């Protein structure tokens, strides 16, 4: 008998079916779980989701490993994902059906220049959530040095799997899963980086009010809204 007699080949389709059964069991024990289930061939389709996934390619230190988790996320191996300020937690099903815990810590944005740039362009949370931004502002988000997406030196990766690699396929799967999650709720990216979106909206409203008041000194307009009324309008 050779060592190969102990190995039974499983296709990705078989692994996917096994993971789906495992997920059903997992959800019974964890009813609040938020699995990432991809439909179609693309991990993300929105501006925010695609931009996040594209940004992962900038992690040059892991350029030969970052794609290892793509098949995991596409085949439903990410059983749970939570995103909070500075923290991403994920549960990933391994190829042997064992579950692994992934933790990704991301530094919050402390440089107020980006916050100020954002604040001058956002009119409402609805506009923000729909990703309707001027092209110049979108380019600001994508810059490597001061953008909204974290640089490699702002991120710390952890997984309890036995893989020696710092960027294992489970970590990679969770990173891509964040992009899929942003398709559903782009505001999670702002929360992840520690940016108060409500404060941004209020700042934008206040700036527009100042412009209106300045214009009122030279011309009277029936379109000017009282300060309290416009704050109420945006429920701030």
PDB file of C-alpha atoms in Angstrom:
ATOM      1  CA  UNK A   1       0.000   0.000   0.000  1.00  0.00           C
ATOM      2  CA  UNK A   2       1.351   3.401  -0.946  1.00  0.00           C
ATOM      3  CA  UNK A   3       0.742   6.730   0.799  1.00  0.00           C
ATOM      4  CA  UNK A   4      -1.493   7.706  -2.093  1.00  0.00           C
ATOM      5  CA  UNK A   5      -3.985   4.986  -1.147  1.00  0.00           C
ATOM      6  CA  UNK A   6      -5.026   7.099   1.832  1.00  0.00           C
ATOM      7  CA  UNK A   7      -6.007  10.082  -0.311  1.00  0.00           C
ATOM      8  CA  UNK A   8      -9.400  10.381  -1.968  1.00  0.00           C
ATOM      9  CA  UNK A   9      -9.665  13.087  -4.569  1.00  0.00           C
ATOM     10  CA  UNK A  10     -12.557  15.516  -4.210  1.00  0.00           C
ATOM     11  CA  UNK A  11     -13.581  17.915  -6.957  1.00  0.00           C
ATOM     12  CA  UNK A  12     -14.374  21.522  -6.118  1.00  0.00           C
ATOM     13  CA  UNK A  13     -18.055  20.773  -6.792  1.00  0.00           C
ATOM     14  CA  UNK A  14     -17.970  18.005  -4.180  1.00  0.00           C
ATOM     15  CA  UNK A  15     -16.205  20.284  -1.699  1.00  0.00           C
ATOM     16  CA  UNK A  16     -18.820  22.969  -2.354  1.00  0.00           C
ATOM     17  CA  UNK A  17     -21.652  20.546  -1.643  1.00  0.00           C
ATOM     18  CA  UNK A  18     -19.937  19.365   1.527  1.00  0.00           C
ATOM     19  CA  UNK A  19     -19.440  22.999   2.634  1.00  0.00           C
ATOM     20  CA  UNK A  20     -23.130  23.746   1.999  1.00  0.00           C
ATOM     21  CA  UNK A  21     -24.132  20.871   4.281  1.00  0.00           C
ATOM     22  CA  UNK A  22     -21.638  22.032   6.887  1.00  0.00           C
ATOM     23  CA  UNK A  23     -23.031  25.576   6.643  1.00  0.00           C
ATOM     24  CA  UNK A  24     -26.556  24.327   7.352  1.00  0.00           C
ATOM     25  CA  UNK A  25     -25.300  22.679  10.528  1.00  0.00           C
ATOM     26  CA  UNK A  26     -23.302  25.761  11.482  1.00  0.00           C
ATOM     27  CA  UNK A  27     -26.299  28.076  11.046  1.00  0.00           C
ATOM     28  CA  UNK A  28     -28.413  25.903  13.332  1.00  0.00           C
ATOM     29  CA  UNK A  29     -25.856  26.459  16.078  1.00  0.00           C
ATOM     30  CA  UNK A  30     -25.228  30.105  15.103  1.00  0.00           C
ATOM     31  CA  UNK A  31     -28.541  31.573  13.882  1.00  0.00           C
ATOM     32  CA  UNK A  32     -27.038  35.077  13.696  1.00  0.00           C
ATOM     33  CA  UNK A  33     -24.260  33.999  11.330  1.00  0.00           C
ATOM     34  CA  UNK A  34     -23.740  36.090   8.214  1.00  0.00           C
ATOM     35  CA  UNK A  35     -22.399  33.779   5.496  1.00  0.00           C
ATOM     36  CA  UNK A  36     -21.116  35.192   2.217  1.00  0.00           C
ATOM     37  CA  UNK A  37     -22.781  33.454  -0.713  1.00  0.00           C
ATOM     38  CA  UNK A  38     -21.704  34.543  -4.181  1.00  0.00           C
ATOM     39  CA  UNK A  39     -24.080  34.274  -7.119  1.00  0.00           C
ATOM     40  CA  UNK A  40     -22.529  34.489 -10.548  1.00  0.00           C
ATOM     41  CA  UNK A  41     -18.856  34.643 -11.414  1.00  0.00           C
ATOM     42  CA  UNK A  42     -17.903  37.970  -9.822  1.00  0.00           C
ATOM     43  CA  UNK A  43     -17.117  38.417  -6.146  1.00  0.00           C
ATOM     44  CA  UNK A  44     -18.301  42.037  -6.180  1.00  0.00           C
ATOM     45  CA  UNK A  45     -20.251  44.135  -8.670  1.00  0.00           C
ATOM     46  CA  UNK A  46     -20.674  47.569  -7.040  1.00  0.00           C
ATOM     47  CA  UNK A  47     -18.145  50.405  -7.162  1.00  0.00           C
ATOM     48  CA  UNK A  48     -17.215  49.906  -3.514  1.00  0.00           C
ATOM     49  CA  UNK A  49     -16.977  46.123  -3.646  1.00  0.00           C
ATOM     50  CA  UNK A  50     -14.910  46.063  -6.828  1.00  0.00           C
ATOM     51  CA  UNK A  51     -12.664  48.875  -5.588  1.00  0.00           C
ATOM     52  CA  UNK A  52     -11.947  46.947  -2.380  1.00  0.00           C
ATOM     53  CA  UNK A  53     -11.105  43.752  -4.270  1.00  0.00           C
ATOM     54  CA  UNK A  54      -8.919  45.677  -6.729  1.00  0.00           C
ATOM     55  CA  UNK A  55      -7.091  47.320  -3.830  1.00  0.00           C
ATOM     56  CA  UNK A  56      -6.073  43.916  -2.459  1.00  0.00           C
ATOM     57  CA  UNK A  57      -3.745  43.596  -5.440  1.00  0.00           C
ATOM     58  CA  UNK A  58      -1.652  46.418  -3.960  1.00  0.00           C
ATOM     59  CA  UNK A  59      -0.542  44.083  -1.158  1.00  0.00           C
ATOM     60  CA  UNK A  60       2.666  43.303  -3.041  1.00  0.00           C
ATOM     61  CA  UNK A  61       4.145  41.360  -0.131  1.00  0.00           C
ATOM     62  CA  UNK A  62       1.431  38.774  -0.647  1.00  0.00           C
ATOM     63  CA  UNK A  63       0.899  39.046  -4.396  1.00  0.00           C
ATOM     64  CA  UNK A  64       1.413  35.300  -4.847  1.00  0.00           C
ATOM     65  CA  UNK A  65      -1.017  34.439  -2.043  1.00  0.00           C
ATOM     66  CA  UNK A  66      -3.848  36.956  -2.116  1.00  0.00           C
ATOM     67  CA  UNK A  67      -5.725  35.048  -4.830  1.00  0.00           C
ATOM     68  CA  UNK A  68      -5.645  31.774  -2.906  1.00  0.00           C
ATOM     69  CA  UNK A  69      -8.936  32.526  -1.203  1.00  0.00           C
ATOM     70  CA  UNK A  70     -10.887  33.461  -4.331  1.00  0.00           C
ATOM     71  CA  UNK A  71     -12.175  29.934  -4.887  1.00  0.00           C
ATOM     72  CA  UNK A  72     -13.059  29.712  -1.193  1.00  0.00           C
ATOM     73  CA  UNK A  73     -15.243  32.789  -1.283  1.00  0.00           C
ATOM     74  CA  UNK A  74     -16.797  31.866  -4.639  1.00  0.00           C
ATOM     75  CA  UNK A  75     -17.724  28.387  -3.408  1.00  0.00           C
ATOM     76  CA  UNK A  76     -19.379  29.447  -0.157  1.00  0.00           C
ATOM     77  CA  UNK A  77     -16.631  28.591   2.332  1.00  0.00           C
ATOM     78  CA  UNK A  78     -16.993  31.827   4.334  1.00  0.00           C
ATOM     79  CA  UNK A  79     -19.610  30.894   6.918  1.00  0.00           C
ATOM     80  CA  UNK A  80     -19.649  34.124   8.890  1.00  0.00           C
ATOM     81  CA  UNK A  81     -18.387  37.692   8.524  1.00  0.00           C
ATOM     82  CA  UNK A  82     -18.715  40.675  10.797  1.00  0.00           C
ATOM     83  CA  UNK A  83     -17.306  44.139  10.196  1.00  0.00           C
ATOM     84  CA  UNK A  84     -16.904  46.676  12.973  1.00  0.00           C
ATOM     85  CA  UNK A  85     -14.677  49.664  13.659  1.00  0.00           C
ATOM     86  CA  UNK A  86     -11.116  48.538  13.013  1.00  0.00           C
ATOM     87  CA  UNK A  87     -11.997  44.872  13.034  1.00  0.00           C
ATOM     88  CA  UNK A  88     -13.109  42.084  10.675  1.00  0.00           C
ATOM     89  CA  UNK A  89     -13.994  38.644  12.038  1.00  0.00           C
ATOM     90  CA  UNK A  90     -14.595  35.642   9.807  1.00  0.00           C
ATOM     91  CA  UNK A  91     -15.287  31.917  10.018  1.00  0.00           C
ATOM     92  CA  UNK A  92     -14.002  29.901   7.066  1.00  0.00           C
ATOM     93  CA  UNK A  93     -14.559  26.252   6.249  1.00  0.00           C
ATOM     94  CA  UNK A  94     -11.318  24.539   5.292  1.00  0.00           C
ATOM     95  CA  UNK A  95     -10.923  21.922   2.583  1.00  0.00           C
ATOM     96  CA  UNK A  96     -11.197  19.216   5.264  1.00  0.00           C
ATOM     97  CA  UNK A  97     -14.460  20.807   6.539  1.00  0.00           C
ATOM     98  CA  UNK A  98     -12.721  22.102   9.655  1.00  0.00           C
ATOM     99  CA  UNK A  99     -13.702  25.642  10.635  1.00  0.00           C
ATOM    100  CA  UNK A 100     -11.059  28.323  11.094  1.00  0.00           C
ATOM    101  CA  UNK A 101     -11.289  31.662  12.860  1.00  0.00           C
ATOM    102  CA  UNK A 102      -9.903  34.687  11.009  1.00  0.00           C
ATOM    103  CA  UNK A 103      -9.273  38.058  12.628  1.00  0.00           C
ATOM    104  CA  UNK A 104      -8.196  41.136  10.681  1.00  0.00           C
ATOM    105  CA  UNK A 105      -7.377  44.337  12.541  1.00  0.00           C
ATOM    106  CA  UNK A 106      -7.279  47.571  10.527  1.00  0.00           C
ATOM    107  CA  UNK A 107      -6.073  50.918  11.837  1.00  0.00           C
ATOM    108  CA  UNK A 108      -8.703  53.684  11.889  1.00  0.00           C
ATOM    109  CA  UNK A 109      -8.122  56.780   9.795  1.00  0.00           C
ATOM    110  CA  UNK A 110      -6.701  59.586  11.912  1.00  0.00           C
ATOM    111  CA  UNK A 111      -5.652  61.932   9.101  1.00  0.00           C
ATOM    112  CA  UNK A 112      -8.437  64.519   8.893  1.00  0.00           C
ATOM    113  CA  UNK A 113      -7.571  65.545   5.328  1.00  0.00           C
ATOM    114  CA  UNK A 114      -9.530  62.663   3.863  1.00  0.00           C
ATOM    115  CA  UNK A 115     -12.455  63.318   6.193  1.00  0.00           C
ATOM    116  CA  UNK A 116     -12.523  66.966   5.120  1.00  0.00           C
ATOM    117  CA  UNK A 117     -12.413  66.008   1.447  1.00  0.00           C
ATOM    118  CA  UNK A 118     -15.322  63.620   1.900  1.00  0.00           C
ATOM    119  CA  UNK A 119     -17.385  66.030   3.965  1.00  0.00           C
ATOM    120  CA  UNK A 120     -17.556  68.651   1.256  1.00  0.00           C
ATOM    121  CA  UNK A 121     -19.151  66.337  -1.289  1.00  0.00           C
ATOM    122  CA  UNK A 122     -21.739  64.236   0.534  1.00  0.00           C
ATOM    123  CA  UNK A 123     -25.353  65.401   0.657  1.00  0.00           C
ATOM    124  CA  UNK A 124     -27.094  62.498   2.375  1.00  0.00           C
ATOM    125  CA  UNK A 125     -26.515  59.010   3.692  1.00  0.00           C
ATOM    126  CA  UNK A 126     -28.679  57.702   0.868  1.00  0.00           C
ATOM    127  CA  UNK A 127     -26.317  59.182  -1.723  1.00  0.00           C
ATOM    128  CA  UNK A 128     -23.353  57.795   0.204  1.00  0.00           C
ATOM    129  CA  UNK A 129     -24.849  54.316   0.416  1.00  0.00           C
ATOM    130  CA  UNK A 130     -25.515  54.285  -3.327  1.00  0.00           C
ATOM    131  CA  UNK A 131     -21.910  55.190  -4.079  1.00  0.00           C
ATOM    132  CA  UNK A 132     -22.859  58.323  -6.009  1.00  0.00           C
ATOM    133  CA  UNK A 133     -19.650  60.322  -5.799  1.00  0.00           C
ATOM    134  CA  UNK A 134     -17.913  62.772  -8.123  1.00  0.00           C
ATOM    135  CA  UNK A 135     -15.118  61.123 -10.087  1.00  0.00           C
ATOM    136  CA  UNK A 136     -12.483  63.272  -8.387  1.00  0.00           C
ATOM    137  CA  UNK A 137     -13.657  62.105  -4.970  1.00  0.00           C
ATOM    138  CA  UNK A 138     -13.696  58.476  -6.062  1.00  0.00           C
ATOM    139  CA  UNK A 139     -10.072  58.844  -7.145  1.00  0.00           C
ATOM    140  CA  UNK A 140      -9.287  60.239  -3.697  1.00  0.00           C
ATOM    141  CA  UNK A 141     -10.639  57.069  -2.140  1.00  0.00           C
ATOM    142  CA  UNK A 142      -8.384  54.931  -4.317  1.00  0.00           C
ATOM    143  CA  UNK A 143      -5.070  56.652  -3.608  1.00  0.00           C
ATOM    144  CA  UNK A 144      -2.532  54.411  -1.917  1.00  0.00           C
ATOM    145  CA  UNK A 145      -1.176  56.915   0.608  1.00  0.00           C
ATOM    146  CA  UNK A 146      -4.186  58.793   1.980  1.00  0.00           C
ATOM    147  CA  UNK A 147      -7.158  56.852   0.631  1.00  0.00           C
ATOM    148  CA  UNK A 148     -10.018  55.136   2.379  1.00  0.00           C
ATOM    149  CA  UNK A 149      -8.647  51.656   1.687  1.00  0.00           C
ATOM    150  CA  UNK A 150      -6.007  50.410   4.155  1.00  0.00           C
ATOM    151  CA  UNK A 151      -2.350  50.027   3.274  1.00  0.00           C
ATOM    152  CA  UNK A 152      -0.511  46.864   4.211  1.00  0.00           C
ATOM    153  CA  UNK A 153       1.182  48.617   7.141  1.00  0.00           C
ATOM    154  CA  UNK A 154      -2.275  49.461   8.537  1.00  0.00           C
ATOM    155  CA  UNK A 155      -3.540  45.902   8.604  1.00  0.00           C
ATOM    156  CA  UNK A 156      -2.833  42.904  10.860  1.00  0.00           C
ATOM    157  CA  UNK A 157      -3.836  39.380   9.788  1.00  0.00           C
ATOM    158  CA  UNK A 158      -4.515  36.347  11.956  1.00  0.00           C
ATOM    159  CA  UNK A 159      -5.877  32.814  11.429  1.00  0.00           C
ATOM    160  CA  UNK A 160      -5.810  29.755  13.691  1.00  0.00           C
ATOM    161  CA  UNK A 161      -5.145  27.323  10.834  1.00  0.00           C
ATOM    162  CA  UNK A 162      -1.864  25.343  10.734  1.00  0.00           C
ATOM    163  CA  UNK A 163      -0.690  27.059   7.542  1.00  0.00           C
ATOM    164  CA  UNK A 164       2.646  28.792   8.203  1.00  0.00           C
ATOM    165  CA  UNK A 165       1.864  31.541   5.673  1.00  0.00           C
ATOM    166  CA  UNK A 166       0.810  34.883   7.163  1.00  0.00           C
ATOM    167  CA  UNK A 167      -1.600  35.339   4.241  1.00  0.00           C
ATOM    168  CA  UNK A 168      -3.263  31.918   4.254  1.00  0.00           C
ATOM    169  CA  UNK A 169      -6.191  31.122   1.969  1.00  0.00           C
ATOM    170  CA  UNK A 170      -8.646  31.573   4.845  1.00  0.00           C
ATOM    171  CA  UNK A 171      -7.453  35.125   5.490  1.00  0.00           C
ATOM    172  CA  UNK A 172      -7.524  35.811   1.755  1.00  0.00           C
ATOM    173  CA  UNK A 173     -11.097  34.504   1.535  1.00  0.00           C
ATOM    174  CA  UNK A 174     -12.214  36.842   4.322  1.00  0.00           C
ATOM    175  CA  UNK A 175     -10.513  39.823   2.684  1.00  0.00           C
ATOM    176  CA  UNK A 176     -12.396  39.159  -0.546  1.00  0.00           C
ATOM    177  CA  UNK A 177     -15.574  38.542   1.459  1.00  0.00           C
ATOM    178  CA  UNK A 178     -15.348  42.140   2.703  1.00  0.00           C
ATOM    179  CA  UNK A 179     -15.650  43.269  -0.914  1.00  0.00           C
ATOM    180  CA  UNK A 180     -18.764  41.151  -1.369  1.00  0.00           C
ATOM    181  CA  UNK A 181     -20.211  42.601   1.827  1.00  0.00           C
ATOM    182  CA  UNK A 182     -19.639  46.158   0.596  1.00  0.00           C
ATOM    183  CA  UNK A 183     -21.946  45.381  -2.330  1.00  0.00           C
ATOM    184  CA  UNK A 184     -24.763  45.194   0.221  1.00  0.00           C
ATOM    185  CA  UNK A 185     -23.697  48.001   2.566  1.00  0.00           C
ATOM    186  CA  UNK A 186     -20.951  50.425   1.436  1.00  0.00           C
ATOM    187  CA  UNK A 187     -21.220  52.313   4.734  1.00  0.00           C
ATOM    188  CA  UNK A 188     -19.454  49.391   6.428  1.00  0.00           C
ATOM    189  CA  UNK A 189     -16.190  50.576   4.883  1.00  0.00           C
ATOM    190  CA  UNK A 190     -16.516  53.930   6.637  1.00  0.00           C
ATOM    191  CA  UNK A 191     -17.358  52.172   9.893  1.00  0.00           C
ATOM    192  CA  UNK A 192     -14.366  49.865   9.457  1.00  0.00           C
ATOM    193  CA  UNK A 193     -12.015  52.844   9.085  1.00  0.00           C
ATOM    194  CA  UNK A 194     -13.550  54.648  12.055  1.00  0.00           C
ATOM    195  CA  UNK A 195     -15.265  57.435  10.104  1.00  0.00           C
ATOM    196  CA  UNK A 196     -18.523  58.784  11.543  1.00  0.00           C
ATOM    197  CA  UNK A 197     -20.767  59.113   8.481  1.00  0.00           C
ATOM    198  CA  UNK A 198     -23.425  61.027  10.412  1.00  0.00           C
ATOM    199  CA  UNK A 199     -20.844  63.663  11.339  1.00  0.00           C
ATOM    200  CA  UNK A 200     -19.778  63.873   7.694  1.00  0.00           C
ATOM    201  CA  UNK A 201     -23.330  64.511   6.549  1.00  0.00           C
ATOM    202  CA  UNK A 202     -23.799  67.199   9.189  1.00  0.00           C
ATOM    203  CA  UNK A 203     -20.518  68.845   8.174  1.00  0.00           C
ATOM    204  CA  UNK A 204     -21.617  68.894   4.524  1.00  0.00           C
ATOM    205  CA  UNK A 205     -25.001  70.388   5.450  1.00  0.00           C
ATOM    206  CA  UNK A 206     -23.336  73.080   7.572  1.00  0.00           C
ATOM    207  CA  UNK A 207     -20.981  74.012   4.723  1.00  0.00           C
ATOM    208  CA  UNK A 208     -23.885  74.352   2.311  1.00  0.00           C
ATOM    209  CA  UNK A 209     -25.778  76.456   4.837  1.00  0.00           C
ATOM    210  CA  UNK A 210     -22.814  78.806   5.132  1.00  0.00           C
ATOM    211  CA  UNK A 211     -22.781  79.214   1.340  1.00  0.00           C
ATOM    212  CA  UNK A 212     -26.504  79.951   1.312  1.00  0.00           C
ATOM    213  CA  UNK A 213     -26.159  82.518   4.092  1.00  0.00           C
ATOM    214  CA  UNK A 214     -23.288  84.231   2.302  1.00  0.00           C
ATOM    215  CA  UNK A 215     -25.358  84.451  -0.880  1.00  0.00           C
ATOM    216  CA  UNK A 216     -28.272  85.826   1.115  1.00  0.00           C
ATOM    217  CA  UNK A 217     -26.307  89.011   1.813  1.00  0.00           C
ATOM    218  CA  UNK A 218     -26.389  89.894  -1.859  1.00  0.00           C
ATOM    219  CA  UNK A 219     -29.688  88.403  -3.001  1.00  0.00           C
ATOM    220  CA  UNK A 220     -32.879  87.235  -1.335  1.00  0.00           C
ATOM    221  CA  UNK A 221     -34.018  83.780  -2.330  1.00  0.00           C
ATOM    222  CA  UNK A 222     -37.175  81.888  -1.425  1.00  0.00           C
ATOM    223  CA  UNK A 223     -35.194  78.652  -1.716  1.00  0.00           C
ATOM    224  CA  UNK A 224     -33.142  79.320   1.459  1.00  0.00           C
ATOM    225  CA  UNK A 225     -34.083  76.902   4.236  1.00  0.00           C
ATOM    226  CA  UNK A 226     -33.731  77.667   7.919  1.00  0.00           C
ATOM    227  CA  UNK A 227     -30.825  75.980   9.686  1.00  0.00           C
ATOM    228  CA  UNK A 228     -33.027  73.920  12.033  1.00  0.00           C
ATOM    229  CA  UNK A 229     -35.198  72.790   9.125  1.00  0.00           C
ATOM    230  CA  UNK A 230     -32.337  71.492   6.987  1.00  0.00           C
ATOM    231  CA  UNK A 231     -30.819  69.644   9.941  1.00  0.00           C
ATOM    232  CA  UNK A 232     -34.211  68.026  10.547  1.00  0.00           C
ATOM    233  CA  UNK A 233     -34.397  67.197   6.844  1.00  0.00           C
ATOM    234  CA  UNK A 234     -31.324  64.990   7.144  1.00  0.00           C
ATOM    235  CA  UNK A 235     -32.407  63.689  10.576  1.00  0.00           C
ATOM    236  CA  UNK A 236     -29.181  64.812  12.249  1.00  0.00           C
TER     237      UNK A 236
END
